[in-house]
Structures are given as C-alpha cells and as structure tokens.
Coordinates of C-alpha atoms in Angstrom, one line a residue:
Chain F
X1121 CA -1.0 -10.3 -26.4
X1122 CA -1.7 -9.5 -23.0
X1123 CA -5.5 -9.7 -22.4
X1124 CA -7.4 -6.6 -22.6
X1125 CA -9.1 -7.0 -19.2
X1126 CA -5.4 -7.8 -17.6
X1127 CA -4.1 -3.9 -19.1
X1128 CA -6.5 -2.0 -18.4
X1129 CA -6.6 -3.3 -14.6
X1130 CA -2.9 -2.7 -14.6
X1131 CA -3.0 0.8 -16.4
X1132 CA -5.5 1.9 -14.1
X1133 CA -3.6 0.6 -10.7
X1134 CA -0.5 2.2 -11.6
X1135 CA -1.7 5.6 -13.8
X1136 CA -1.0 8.4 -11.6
X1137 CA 2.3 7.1 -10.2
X1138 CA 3.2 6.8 -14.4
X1139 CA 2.0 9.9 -15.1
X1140 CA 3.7 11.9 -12.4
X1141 CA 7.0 10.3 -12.2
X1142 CA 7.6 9.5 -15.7
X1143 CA 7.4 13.4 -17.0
X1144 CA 10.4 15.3 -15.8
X1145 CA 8.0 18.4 -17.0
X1146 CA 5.4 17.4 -15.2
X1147 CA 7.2 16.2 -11.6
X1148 CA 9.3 19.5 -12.0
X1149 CA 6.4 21.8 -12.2
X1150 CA 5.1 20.2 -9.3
X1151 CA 8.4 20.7 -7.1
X1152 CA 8.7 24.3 -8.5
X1153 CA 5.6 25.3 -7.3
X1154 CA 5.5 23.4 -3.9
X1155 CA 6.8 26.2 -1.9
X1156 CA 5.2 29.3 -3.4
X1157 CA 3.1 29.8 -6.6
X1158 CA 4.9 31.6 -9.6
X1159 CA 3.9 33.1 -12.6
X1160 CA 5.2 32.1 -16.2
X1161 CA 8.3 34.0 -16.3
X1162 CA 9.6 33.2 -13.0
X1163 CA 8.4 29.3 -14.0
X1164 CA 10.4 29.8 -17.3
X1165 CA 13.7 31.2 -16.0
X1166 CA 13.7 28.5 -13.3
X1167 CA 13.1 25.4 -15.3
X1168 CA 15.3 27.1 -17.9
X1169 CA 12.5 25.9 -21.0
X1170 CA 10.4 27.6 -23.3
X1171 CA 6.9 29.0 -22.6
X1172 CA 5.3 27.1 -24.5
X1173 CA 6.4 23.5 -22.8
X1174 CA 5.5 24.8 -19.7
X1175 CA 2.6 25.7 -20.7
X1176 CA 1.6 22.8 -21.8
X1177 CA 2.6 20.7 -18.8
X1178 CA 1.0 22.8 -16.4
X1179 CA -2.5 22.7 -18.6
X1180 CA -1.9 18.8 -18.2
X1181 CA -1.6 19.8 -14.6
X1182 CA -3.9 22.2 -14.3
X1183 CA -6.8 19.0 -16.1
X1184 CA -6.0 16.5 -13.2
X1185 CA -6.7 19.3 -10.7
X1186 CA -3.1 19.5 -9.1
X1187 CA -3.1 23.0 -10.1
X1188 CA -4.8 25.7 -11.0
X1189 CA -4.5 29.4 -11.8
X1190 CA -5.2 32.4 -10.0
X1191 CA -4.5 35.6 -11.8
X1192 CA -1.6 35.3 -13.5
X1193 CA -0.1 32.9 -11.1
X1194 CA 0.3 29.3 -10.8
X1195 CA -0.1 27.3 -7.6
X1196 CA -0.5 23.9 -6.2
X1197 CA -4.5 23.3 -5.5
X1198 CA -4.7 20.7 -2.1
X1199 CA -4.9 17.8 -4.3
X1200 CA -1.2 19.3 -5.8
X1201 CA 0.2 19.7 -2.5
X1202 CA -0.6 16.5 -0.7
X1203 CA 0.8 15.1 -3.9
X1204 CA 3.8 16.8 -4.1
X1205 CA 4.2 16.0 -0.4
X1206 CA 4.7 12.6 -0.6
X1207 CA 6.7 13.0 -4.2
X1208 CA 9.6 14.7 -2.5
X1209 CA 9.0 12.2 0.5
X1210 CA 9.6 9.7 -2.4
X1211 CA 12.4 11.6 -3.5
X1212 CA 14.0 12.2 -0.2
X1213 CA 13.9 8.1 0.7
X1214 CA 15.6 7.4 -2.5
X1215 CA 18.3 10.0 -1.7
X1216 CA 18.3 8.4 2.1
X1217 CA 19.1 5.4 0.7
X1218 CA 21.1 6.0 -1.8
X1219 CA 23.4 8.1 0.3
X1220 CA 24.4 5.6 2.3
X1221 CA 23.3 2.3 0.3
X1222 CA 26.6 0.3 1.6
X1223 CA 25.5 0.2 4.9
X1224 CA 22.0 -0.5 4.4
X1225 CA 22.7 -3.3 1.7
X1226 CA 25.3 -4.8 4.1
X1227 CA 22.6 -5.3 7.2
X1228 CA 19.7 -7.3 8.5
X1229 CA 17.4 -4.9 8.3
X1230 CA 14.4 -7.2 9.4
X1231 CA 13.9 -5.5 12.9
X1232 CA 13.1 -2.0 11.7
X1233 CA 9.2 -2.0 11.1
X1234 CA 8.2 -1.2 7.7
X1235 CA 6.7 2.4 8.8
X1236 CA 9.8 3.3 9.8
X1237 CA 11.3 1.9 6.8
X1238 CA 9.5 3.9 4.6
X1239 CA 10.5 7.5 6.7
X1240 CA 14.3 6.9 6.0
X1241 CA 13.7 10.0 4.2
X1242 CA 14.6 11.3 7.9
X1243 CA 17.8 10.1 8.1
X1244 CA 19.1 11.9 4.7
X1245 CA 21.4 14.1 6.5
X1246 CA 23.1 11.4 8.5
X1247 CA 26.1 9.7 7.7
X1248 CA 27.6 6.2 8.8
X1249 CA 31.2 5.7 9.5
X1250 CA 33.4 3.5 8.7
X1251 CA 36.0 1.7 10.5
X1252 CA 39.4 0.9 8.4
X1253 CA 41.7 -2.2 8.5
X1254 CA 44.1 0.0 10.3
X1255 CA 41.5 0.9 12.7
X1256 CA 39.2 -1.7 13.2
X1257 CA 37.5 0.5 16.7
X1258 CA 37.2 3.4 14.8
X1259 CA 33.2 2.9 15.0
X1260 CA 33.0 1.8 18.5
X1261 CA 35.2 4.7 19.5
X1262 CA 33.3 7.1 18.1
X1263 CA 30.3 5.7 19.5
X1264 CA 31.4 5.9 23.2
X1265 CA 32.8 9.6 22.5
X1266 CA 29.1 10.1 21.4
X1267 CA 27.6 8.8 24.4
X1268 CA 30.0 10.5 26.4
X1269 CA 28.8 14.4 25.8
X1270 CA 25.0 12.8 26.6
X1271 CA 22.8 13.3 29.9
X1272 CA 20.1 11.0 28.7
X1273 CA 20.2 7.9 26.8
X1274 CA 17.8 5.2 25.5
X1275 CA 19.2 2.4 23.9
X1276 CA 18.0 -0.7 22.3
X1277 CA 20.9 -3.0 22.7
X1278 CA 21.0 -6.5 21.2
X1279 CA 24.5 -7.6 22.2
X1280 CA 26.4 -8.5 25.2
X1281 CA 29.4 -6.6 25.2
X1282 CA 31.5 -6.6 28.7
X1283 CA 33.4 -3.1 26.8
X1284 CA 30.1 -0.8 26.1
X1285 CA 28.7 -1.5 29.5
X1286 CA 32.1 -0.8 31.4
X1287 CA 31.9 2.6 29.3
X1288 CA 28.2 3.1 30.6
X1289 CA 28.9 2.6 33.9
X1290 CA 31.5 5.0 34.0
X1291 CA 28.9 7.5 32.9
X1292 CA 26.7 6.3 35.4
X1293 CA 29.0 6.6 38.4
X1294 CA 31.0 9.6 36.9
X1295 CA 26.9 11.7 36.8
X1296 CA 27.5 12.4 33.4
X1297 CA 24.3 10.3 32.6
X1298 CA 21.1 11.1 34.1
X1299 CA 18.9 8.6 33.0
X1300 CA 19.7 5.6 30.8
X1301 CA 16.8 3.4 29.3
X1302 CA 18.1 -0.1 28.0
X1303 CA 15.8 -1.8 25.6
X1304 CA 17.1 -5.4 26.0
X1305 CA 16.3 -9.1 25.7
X1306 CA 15.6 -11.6 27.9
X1307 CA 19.1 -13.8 26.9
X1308 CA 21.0 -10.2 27.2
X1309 CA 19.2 -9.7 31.2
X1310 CA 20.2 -12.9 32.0
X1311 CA 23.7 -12.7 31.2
X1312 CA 24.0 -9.4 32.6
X1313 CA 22.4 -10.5 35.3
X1314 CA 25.2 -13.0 35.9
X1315 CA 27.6 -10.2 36.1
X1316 CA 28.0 -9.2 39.6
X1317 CA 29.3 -6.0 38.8
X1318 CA 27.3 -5.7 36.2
X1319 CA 24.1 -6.7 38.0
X1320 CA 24.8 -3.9 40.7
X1321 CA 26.5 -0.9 38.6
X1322 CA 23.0 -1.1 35.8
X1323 CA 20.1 -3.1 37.2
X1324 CA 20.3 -1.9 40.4
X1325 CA 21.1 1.6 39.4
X1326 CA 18.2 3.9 40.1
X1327 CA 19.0 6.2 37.1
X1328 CA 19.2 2.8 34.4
X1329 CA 15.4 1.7 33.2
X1330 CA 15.4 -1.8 31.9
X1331 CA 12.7 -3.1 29.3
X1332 CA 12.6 -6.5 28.8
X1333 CA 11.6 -7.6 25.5
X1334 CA 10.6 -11.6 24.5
X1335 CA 12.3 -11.2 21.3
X1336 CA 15.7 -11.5 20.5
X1337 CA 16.7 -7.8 19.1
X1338 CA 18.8 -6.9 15.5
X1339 CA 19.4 -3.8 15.8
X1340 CA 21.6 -1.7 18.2
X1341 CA 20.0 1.7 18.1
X1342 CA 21.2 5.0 20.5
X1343 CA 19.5 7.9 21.4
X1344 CA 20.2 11.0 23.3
X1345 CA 19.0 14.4 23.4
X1346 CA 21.7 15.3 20.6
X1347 CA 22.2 12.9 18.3
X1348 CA 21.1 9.3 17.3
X1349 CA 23.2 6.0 15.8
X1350 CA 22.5 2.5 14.1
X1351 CA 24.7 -0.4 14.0
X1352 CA 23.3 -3.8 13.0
X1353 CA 23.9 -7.2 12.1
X1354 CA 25.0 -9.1 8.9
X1355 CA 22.8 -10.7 6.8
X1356 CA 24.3 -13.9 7.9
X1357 CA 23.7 -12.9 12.0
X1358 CA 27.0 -11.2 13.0
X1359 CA 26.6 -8.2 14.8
X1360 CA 28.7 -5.6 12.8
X1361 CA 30.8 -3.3 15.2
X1362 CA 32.4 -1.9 12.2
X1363 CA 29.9 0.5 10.3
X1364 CA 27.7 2.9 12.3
X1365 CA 25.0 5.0 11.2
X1366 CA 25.3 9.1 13.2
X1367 CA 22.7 11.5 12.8
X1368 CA 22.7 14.4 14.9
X1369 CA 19.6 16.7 13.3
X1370 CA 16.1 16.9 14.6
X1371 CA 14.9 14.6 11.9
X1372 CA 17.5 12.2 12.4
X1373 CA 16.4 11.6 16.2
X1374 CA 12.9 11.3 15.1
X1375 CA 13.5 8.8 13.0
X1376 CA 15.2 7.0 16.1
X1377 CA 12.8 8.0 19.4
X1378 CA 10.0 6.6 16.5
X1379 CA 11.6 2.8 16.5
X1380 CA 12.7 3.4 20.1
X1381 CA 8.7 4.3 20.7
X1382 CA 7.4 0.9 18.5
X1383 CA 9.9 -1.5 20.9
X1384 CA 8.6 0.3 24.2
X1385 CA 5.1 -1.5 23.3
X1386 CA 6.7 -4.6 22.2
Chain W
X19 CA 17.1 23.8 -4.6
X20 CA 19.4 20.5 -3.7
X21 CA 21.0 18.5 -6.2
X22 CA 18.9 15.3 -5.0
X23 CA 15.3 17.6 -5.6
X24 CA 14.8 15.3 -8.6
X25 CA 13.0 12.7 -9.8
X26 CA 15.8 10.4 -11.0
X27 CA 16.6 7.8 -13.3
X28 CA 16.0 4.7 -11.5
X29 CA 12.4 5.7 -10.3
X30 CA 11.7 6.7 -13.7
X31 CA 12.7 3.5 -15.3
X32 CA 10.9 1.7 -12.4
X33 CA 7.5 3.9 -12.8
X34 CA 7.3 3.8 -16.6
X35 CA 6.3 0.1 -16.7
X36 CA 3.1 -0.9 -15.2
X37 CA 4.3 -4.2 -16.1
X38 CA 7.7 -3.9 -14.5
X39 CA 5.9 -2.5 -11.2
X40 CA 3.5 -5.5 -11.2
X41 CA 6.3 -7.8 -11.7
X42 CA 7.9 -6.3 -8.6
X43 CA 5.1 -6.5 -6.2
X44 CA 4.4 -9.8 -7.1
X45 CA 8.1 -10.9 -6.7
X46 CA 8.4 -9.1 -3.8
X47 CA 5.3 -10.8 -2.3
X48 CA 7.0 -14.6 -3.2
X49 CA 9.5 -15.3 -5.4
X50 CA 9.2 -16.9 -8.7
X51 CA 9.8 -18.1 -11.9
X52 CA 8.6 -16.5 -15.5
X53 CA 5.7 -18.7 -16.1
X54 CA 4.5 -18.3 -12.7
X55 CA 4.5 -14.7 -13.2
X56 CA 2.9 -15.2 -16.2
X57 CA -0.3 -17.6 -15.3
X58 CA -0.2 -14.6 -11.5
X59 CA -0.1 -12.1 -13.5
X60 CA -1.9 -12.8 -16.9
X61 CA 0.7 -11.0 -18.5
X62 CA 2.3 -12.6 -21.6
X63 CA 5.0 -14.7 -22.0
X64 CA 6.8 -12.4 -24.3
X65 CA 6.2 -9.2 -22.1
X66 CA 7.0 -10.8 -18.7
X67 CA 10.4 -12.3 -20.1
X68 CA 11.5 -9.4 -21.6
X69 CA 11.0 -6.9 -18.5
X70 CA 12.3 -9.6 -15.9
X71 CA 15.6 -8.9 -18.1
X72 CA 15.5 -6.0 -18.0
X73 CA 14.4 -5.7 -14.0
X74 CA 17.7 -8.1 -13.8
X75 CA 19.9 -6.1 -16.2
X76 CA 19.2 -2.9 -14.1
X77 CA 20.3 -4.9 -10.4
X78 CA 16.3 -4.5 -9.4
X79 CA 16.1 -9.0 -9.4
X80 CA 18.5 -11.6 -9.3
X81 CA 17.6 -15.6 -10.2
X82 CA 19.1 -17.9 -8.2
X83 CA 18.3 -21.9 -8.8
X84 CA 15.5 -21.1 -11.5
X85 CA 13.7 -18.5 -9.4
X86 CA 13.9 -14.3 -9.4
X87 CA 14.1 -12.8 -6.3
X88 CA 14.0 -9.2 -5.2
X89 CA 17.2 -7.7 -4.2
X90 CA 17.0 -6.9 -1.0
X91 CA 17.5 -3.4 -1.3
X92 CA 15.5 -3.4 -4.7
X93 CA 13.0 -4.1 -1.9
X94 CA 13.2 -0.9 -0.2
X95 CA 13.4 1.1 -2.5
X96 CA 10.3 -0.5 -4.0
X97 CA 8.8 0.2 -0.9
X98 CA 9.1 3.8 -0.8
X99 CA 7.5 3.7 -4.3
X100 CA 4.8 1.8 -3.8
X101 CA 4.6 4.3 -0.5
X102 CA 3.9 7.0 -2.8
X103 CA 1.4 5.3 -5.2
X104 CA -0.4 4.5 -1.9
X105 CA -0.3 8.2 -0.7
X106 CA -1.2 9.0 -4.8
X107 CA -4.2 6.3 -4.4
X108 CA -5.1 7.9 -1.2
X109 CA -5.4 11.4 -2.4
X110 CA -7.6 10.4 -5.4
X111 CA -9.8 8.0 -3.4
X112 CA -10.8 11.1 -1.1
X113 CA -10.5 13.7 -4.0
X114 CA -13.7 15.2 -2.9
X115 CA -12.5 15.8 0.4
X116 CA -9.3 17.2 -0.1
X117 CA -10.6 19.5 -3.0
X118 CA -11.0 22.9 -3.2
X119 CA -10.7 22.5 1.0
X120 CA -8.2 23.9 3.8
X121 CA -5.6 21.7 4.3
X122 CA -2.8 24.6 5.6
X123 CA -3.7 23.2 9.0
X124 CA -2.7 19.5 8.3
X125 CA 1.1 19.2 10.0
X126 CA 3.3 18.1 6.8
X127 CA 4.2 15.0 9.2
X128 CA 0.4 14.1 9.0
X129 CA 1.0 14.8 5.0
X130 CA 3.5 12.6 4.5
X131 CA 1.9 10.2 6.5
X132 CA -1.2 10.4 4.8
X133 CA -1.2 6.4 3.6
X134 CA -2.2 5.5 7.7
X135 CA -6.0 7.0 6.5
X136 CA -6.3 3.7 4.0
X137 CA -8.9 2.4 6.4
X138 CA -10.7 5.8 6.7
X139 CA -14.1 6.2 5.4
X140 CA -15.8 9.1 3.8
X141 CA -19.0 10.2 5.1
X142 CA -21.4 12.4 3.2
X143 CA -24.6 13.8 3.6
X144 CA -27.4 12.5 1.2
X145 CA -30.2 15.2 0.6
X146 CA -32.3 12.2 2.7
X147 CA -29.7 12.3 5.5
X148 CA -28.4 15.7 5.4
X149 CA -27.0 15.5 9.5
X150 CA -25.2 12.1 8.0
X151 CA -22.1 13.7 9.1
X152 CA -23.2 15.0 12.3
X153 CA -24.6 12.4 13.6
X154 CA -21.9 10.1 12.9
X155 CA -19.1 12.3 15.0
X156 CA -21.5 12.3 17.8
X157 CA -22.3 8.6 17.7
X158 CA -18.1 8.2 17.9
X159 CA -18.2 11.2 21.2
X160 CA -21.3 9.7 23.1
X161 CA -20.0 6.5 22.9
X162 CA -16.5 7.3 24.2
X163 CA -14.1 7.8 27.3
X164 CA -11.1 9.4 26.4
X165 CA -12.1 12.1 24.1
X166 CA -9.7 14.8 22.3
X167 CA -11.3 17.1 19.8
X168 CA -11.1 20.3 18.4
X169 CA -14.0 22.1 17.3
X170 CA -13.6 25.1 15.4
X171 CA -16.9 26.1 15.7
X172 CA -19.6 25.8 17.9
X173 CA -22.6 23.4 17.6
X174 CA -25.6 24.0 20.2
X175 CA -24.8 19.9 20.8
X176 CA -21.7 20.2 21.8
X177 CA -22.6 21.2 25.8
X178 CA -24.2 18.5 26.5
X179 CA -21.9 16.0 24.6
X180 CA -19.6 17.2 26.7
X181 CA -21.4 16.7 29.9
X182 CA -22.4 13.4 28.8
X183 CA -18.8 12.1 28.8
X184 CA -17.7 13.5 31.8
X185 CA -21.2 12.4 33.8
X186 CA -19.9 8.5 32.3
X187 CA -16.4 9.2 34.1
X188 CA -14.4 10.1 30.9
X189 CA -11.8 12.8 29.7
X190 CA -12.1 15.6 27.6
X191 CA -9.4 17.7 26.2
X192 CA -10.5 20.4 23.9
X193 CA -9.1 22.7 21.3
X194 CA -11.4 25.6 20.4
X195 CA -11.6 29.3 19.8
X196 CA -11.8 32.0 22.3
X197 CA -14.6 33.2 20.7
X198 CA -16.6 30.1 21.3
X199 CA -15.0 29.0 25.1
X200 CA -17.9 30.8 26.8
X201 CA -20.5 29.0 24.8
X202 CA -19.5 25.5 24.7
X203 CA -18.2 26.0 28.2
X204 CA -20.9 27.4 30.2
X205 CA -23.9 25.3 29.4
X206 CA -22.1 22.5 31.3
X207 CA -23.3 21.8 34.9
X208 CA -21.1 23.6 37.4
X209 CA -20.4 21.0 39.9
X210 CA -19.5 18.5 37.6
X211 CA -17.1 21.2 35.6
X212 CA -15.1 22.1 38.8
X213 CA -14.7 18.2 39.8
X214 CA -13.5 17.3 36.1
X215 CA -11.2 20.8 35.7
X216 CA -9.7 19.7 39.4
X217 CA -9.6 16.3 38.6
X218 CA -7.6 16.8 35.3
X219 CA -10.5 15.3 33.3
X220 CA -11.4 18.1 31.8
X221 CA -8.9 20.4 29.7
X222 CA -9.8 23.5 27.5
X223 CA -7.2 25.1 25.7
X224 CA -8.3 28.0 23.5
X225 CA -7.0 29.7 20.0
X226 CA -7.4 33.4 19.0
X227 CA -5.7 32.6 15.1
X228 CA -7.6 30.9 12.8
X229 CA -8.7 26.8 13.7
X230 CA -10.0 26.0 10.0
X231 CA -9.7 22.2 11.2
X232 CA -12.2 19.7 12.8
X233 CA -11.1 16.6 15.0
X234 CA -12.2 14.6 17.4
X235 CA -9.6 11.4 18.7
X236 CA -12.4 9.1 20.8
X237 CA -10.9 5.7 22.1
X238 CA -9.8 4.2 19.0
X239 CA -11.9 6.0 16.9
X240 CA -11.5 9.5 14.7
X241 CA -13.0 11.8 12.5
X242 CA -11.7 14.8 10.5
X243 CA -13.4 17.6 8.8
X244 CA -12.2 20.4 6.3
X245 CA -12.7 23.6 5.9
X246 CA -13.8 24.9 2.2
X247 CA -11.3 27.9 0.8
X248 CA -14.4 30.2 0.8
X249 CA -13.5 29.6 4.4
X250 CA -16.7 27.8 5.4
X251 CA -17.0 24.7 7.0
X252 CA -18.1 21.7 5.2
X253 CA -20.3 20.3 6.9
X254 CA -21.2 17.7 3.9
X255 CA -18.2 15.2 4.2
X256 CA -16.1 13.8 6.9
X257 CA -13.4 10.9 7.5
X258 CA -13.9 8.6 9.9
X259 CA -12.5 5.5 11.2
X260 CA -12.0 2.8 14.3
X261 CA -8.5 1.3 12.9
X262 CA -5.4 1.3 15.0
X263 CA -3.4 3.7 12.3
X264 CA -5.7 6.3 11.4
X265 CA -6.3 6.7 15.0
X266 CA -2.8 7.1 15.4
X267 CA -2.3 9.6 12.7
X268 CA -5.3 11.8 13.8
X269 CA -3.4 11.4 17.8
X270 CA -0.5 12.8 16.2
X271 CA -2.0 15.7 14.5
X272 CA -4.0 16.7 17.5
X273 CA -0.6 16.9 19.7
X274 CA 0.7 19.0 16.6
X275 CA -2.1 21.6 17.1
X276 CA -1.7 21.5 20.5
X277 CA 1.9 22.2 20.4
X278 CA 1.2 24.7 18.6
X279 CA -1.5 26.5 20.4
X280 CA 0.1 26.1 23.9
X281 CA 3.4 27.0 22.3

C-alpha cells in the first residue's frame, strides 16, 4: 500500500484539477454558464439531461463556491469565472495543439519560452502548410507571397538564406516595405555582412533595424501588421523549409509580437 | 458552442490519476526508471508499475534503454495542464480575495494569465493593524520613481503622495474618476504640477464609467485591490508583490484600462 501520509499529500495537490476535469457534469456546467447565467430549464435543454443531474452537479458546484444562485438563475460566482477562465484556456491549448500536432511534434521547439508555450491556445485558428513531393517550395512560396502584401515586418530569422533576403530586398527597393526589423545572430550578421550586396541593400538600409542576439536562434518567426508564421528546425538541427505555421487573426499575431517582444530583451 | 468546447478524453484520463499526474511531473522533471519513481515518489511498487503502463499504452511515455521518458509533446500538453492546476491553485490560495469581489474589470488576458501572481502576497488588515493595507501601498508609492496607479477613489493621502514623487524627480501616470480629478489634483503644489504636466512626468487621465479596480505599478513593485459586489471597496485585503512577473501582469492590465479609458 501506498503510505497514508504519501495519499493524502497527493490527493490534496491534485483535488480540484480531479474534481473539475474528471466530471463531464461538472466541467459542462461550468462552460454553460461562463457566458451568461441560466435558469434550470434553459440548463436542461442545453446539456440535453435530466433535472435532477443537474441539479445535483450544480449543488456540488454551488458547495465549492464556483456558483451560486440568484433567483431562479444560476451563475458563475468570481471564484467560477476565473476558474472557468483558465479551463477553456486548458481546453483551447489542447485543441491548439492538437490541431496541428504534426508540425509541432516534428520541431525543436526549445526556443519558444515556456509562457508562450502555454498561450498556444492563441494560435487555434492558424493553420500550417504543407509542402508536397511534387512541390517541395510550396512553403517558401507561400511565405514570400505573405510578405509580399506587408508594409512592416519583424522577423526573427535563424538561417542564412541568399533566396529570402534577395526577396526582401526587392521589397525594400520596390517601397513595398516600410520598415523591416531582423532579429538575428551574431554568425547570421557576420555572414551577411560578408555579402557585399547584402551588406548594402539590409544593413545599410535605413528602413531595415538589425538586433543582434548572442545566441544562436531556432526558430524562424514573421510578423506583419496582417498575419504571422513559424517555421523551425528538426529535432535533429535541420532547419525545416517544408512545413510552415500561418495565422492571420488578432490572436494569432499576439501570440507572435509576444515571442518577438521576449527576443527584443534578449 | 464549437465542437472543441469540451473537456476531452485524454485530459480526463490524464486528470483522474493523482498518481499518473505525479508520475508525469516527476518524469518530466528527469527521466527515470520504476523503482526510482517509486523510492521519489513513495508510491508503491504495484501502483507506479501499473500506471507507467498505462501512461505508455496511452503514447504519454516511452522507455528507452531501461528509462521512461516524456514524449515530447506529452510534455506540452502536460504543461498546459499543469498550467491550469496552477491557475486552480492560484484561485484557491487567494479565495478570500477573489470572493464575493468585482473582478468584471480584470482583462480576461490578465485572467488567463492569472498563474504570473504565484509570488503575490495577500495583505490583510488585523483588528491591531487595521491600515495594514494602506500603509503597505504607500510604503510601495513613497518609495518609488516610475509610478502608474489607478485609484478609484480618493484617499486624503493621496495629494501629497503624489507630490512626494514628483518633488524626488519621478513619474506619475494616473487613472481616476472625474469625480475625484479635482480633489487629488488640486492639493498638489502648483509650480511643481505645471513643470511635471509640461515635462510629461505627470499624466492624469480620467473615467466617467464605473473604475471598481485598484492598482498601483511602482518600479518593480505592485498591488491590486477589489472591489466587494455590494460595490464597496475592500479596503481589508490587497495583493502585493516585487517579482518580475506579477509586476508584469499588473503592467499589462494597467495598459488594458488605459486602452480602454483613452479609447
């Protein structure tokens, strides 16, 4: 047997998180209520079950003070709603990551802070993109078609790659860009930096704002006014030009100016 | 409602063993075999083995050369939970304060984010030390340079707190009711007012809805007050704290008001 002491601790630590998200009643009633409170019969004919279950989970509620009853309605008490809060913030992580587990299994994902990590929830409307054996630039072209319709960029950009910053100069000197922050290592600025061309068309560009960083970067993360994408590396330190991440809602770019925002301090 | 509104079957299976959750976290902290999770965890034999299989069965683990490791996106998604049993321990740690108190003012960012507040204290008033609260939030203003607060009320203190800061060469940016601009505003010398206004050192922006939220940003310190649902302040407990993230999280929520008072 386990030892008493040794159960109890671990009943106690994990309690709430059991008793919430164990109970479909329970976690249901929570989510039905989050938006607006709602009396019996409006409870019953959502959750499609019989009075007296619901009844019963929301007195079970209603004793750990996550809700309460006012008249004949029942609503979330502050307690509830912070709760509920972070339970469909749970729920909308999972779904983030299920969505579009293949790309985030696939990757490195050792250079996205754990804050951000755990607000993936924000990227549950994006979508990555796949490039085919047919067409292997399907990623990449979609990418500079992306960064095409933009007037302001910031990118964190961990590779070298003579064809993405012949397409950014093009934006430069064609003013389609106005400003253009690069987020880049040291090794990166030296070899651009080697690049005559290169060298005058982005560093010495008044419109292009270069951040050095000392570490080497693993992830390749854009962000414009409209819309926001993620390519990474392999696990086994391959940069991946194949899959890339798109998100093009509010969320989705908050996710991205937040990372963008934790390397500016770096 | 979306079809992914629910809680589903993997955090279920995941949430309904404190065992399997311990196993986890202490996997995830540094792989391991079963008898070093049982002599970490003081879990039996019997118990540990049999929900490691089943953590394995389910794709959470995998053992490779004698050792169970974490998958790695087992990991994340562990993360997210253990996210919410933060926020969960969060919310019950502070029960008193969120309680029968005004939190419509909170953004749901700041919500969500509510786990950055671990390091937060609770301050109450003791019948011996009944300005306990007070006092503290002044201590935090007197002290500081950079100073963003809203007040949704006035305190006769307030004036000269003010004046203090700005006399020591610091910035004020305020939040507070029309009703109260006068009052908090007036008091203050007039020289020095006109030089901080001028100099940008000295920002007021006022509300004419409801501000049932307290706040004061200092340096790297905050504190945050409720109001009750009666409506009244409480003037009985606040959170405080000097640590990087709550300091953060209360930045954050004052550019939120403020957003949404300059609109």
């Amino acid at each position: 047997m386990t030892n008493i002491q040794t159960k109890k601790e671990l009943n106690k630590e994990f309690k709430d998180v059991k008793y919430i998200l164990t109970s479909s009643m329970r976690a249901k009633l929570l989510l039905a209520l989050y938006r607006i409170p709602k009396n019996l019969d409006e409870l019953r004919s959502e959750l499609k079950k019989p009075s007296a279950t619901i009844l019963h989970g929301l007195k079970e509620l209603e004793s750990i003070n996550l809700v309460r009853k006012a008249q004949k309605y029942y609503e979330l008490t502050s307690n509830g709603y912070l709760l509920t809060t972070n339970m469909v913030k749970l729920i909308e992580n999972w779904f983030a990551l299920s969505k579009n587990e293949a790309f985030w299994d696939n990757h490195d994902l050792s250079d996205i802070p754990d804050e951000i990590i755990k607000s993936i929830y924000l990227l549950k409307d994006a979508e990555y993109v796949n490039s085919t054996t047919s067409d292997l630039s399907i990623a990449f072209n979609k990418y500079i078609k992306l960064i095409s319709n933009a007037r302001k960029l910031q990118i964190i950009m961990p590779i070298y790659s003579e064809n993405h910053f012949k397409h950014m100069i093009d934006l430069l000197n064609n003013e389609k860009i106005d400003e253009l922050r690069l987020i880049i290592s040291e090794e990166i600025y030296d070899s651009i930096c080697e690049n005559e061309l290169f060298k005058q068309e982005l560093l010495e560009n008044e419109k292009v704002i270069i951040k050095i960083t000392e570490d080497n970067l693993k992830i390749f993360l854009t962000c414009s006014e409209k819309f926001m994408s993620l390519t990474l590396f392999f696990k086994d330190g391959h940069y991946d030009d194949s899959q890339i991440l798109i998100g093009k809602d509010e969320n989705a770019l908050k996710w991205a100016n937040n990372i963008i925002k934790k390397f500016e301090v770096k | 409602m979306h079809n992914h509104s629910e809680i589903n079957e993997e955090i279920r299976f995941l949430a309904q063993s404190e065992i399997r959750l311990k196993i986890l976290s202490e996997l995830y902290e540094q792989p391991n075999n079963i008898s070093g999770l049982v002599k970490k965890t003081q879990i039996t034999y019997s118990s540990v083995s049999s929900n490691v299989n089943k953590l394995e069965e389910n794709e959470f683990i995998r053992k490779v050369e004698k050792k169970y490791y974490v998958n790695p996106m087992a990991e994340i998604y562990f993360k997210a939970l253990m996210d919410f049993k933060k926020s969960v321990d969060i919310i019950n740690d502070y029960g008193a304060f969120w309680n029968k108190h005004n939190i419509t003012q909170l953004s749901i960012d700041s919500m969500k984010n509510i786990t950055a507040l671990k390091d937060s204290k609770l301050i109450e008033t003791t019948p011996l030390d009944i300005y306990k609260t007070h006092n503290t939030t002044k201590n935090q203003l007197i002290e500081s340079k950079d100073v963003k607060a809203i007040f949704p009320y006035l305190h006769p203190e307030y004036p000269q707190l003010i004046e203090t800061i700005l006399q020591n060469g610091g910035t004020v940016e305020l939040i507070v009711p029309r009703t109260i601009f006068k009052a908090i505003i007036s008091p203050i010398d007039d020289k020095l007012k006109k030089d901080a206004i001028n100099g940008e050192r000295l920002i007021v922006y006022t509300v004419t809805d409801d501000l049932d939220l307290y706040l004061t940003v200092c340096d790297e310190k905050m504190s945050l007050g409720l109001f009750k649902n009666d409506g009244s302040f409480d003037q009985n407990r606040i959170l405080i704290s000097d640590d990087k993230k709550s300091h953060e999280w209360a930045n954050e929520l004052f550019k939120h008001v403020k957003h949404r008072v300059i609109k």
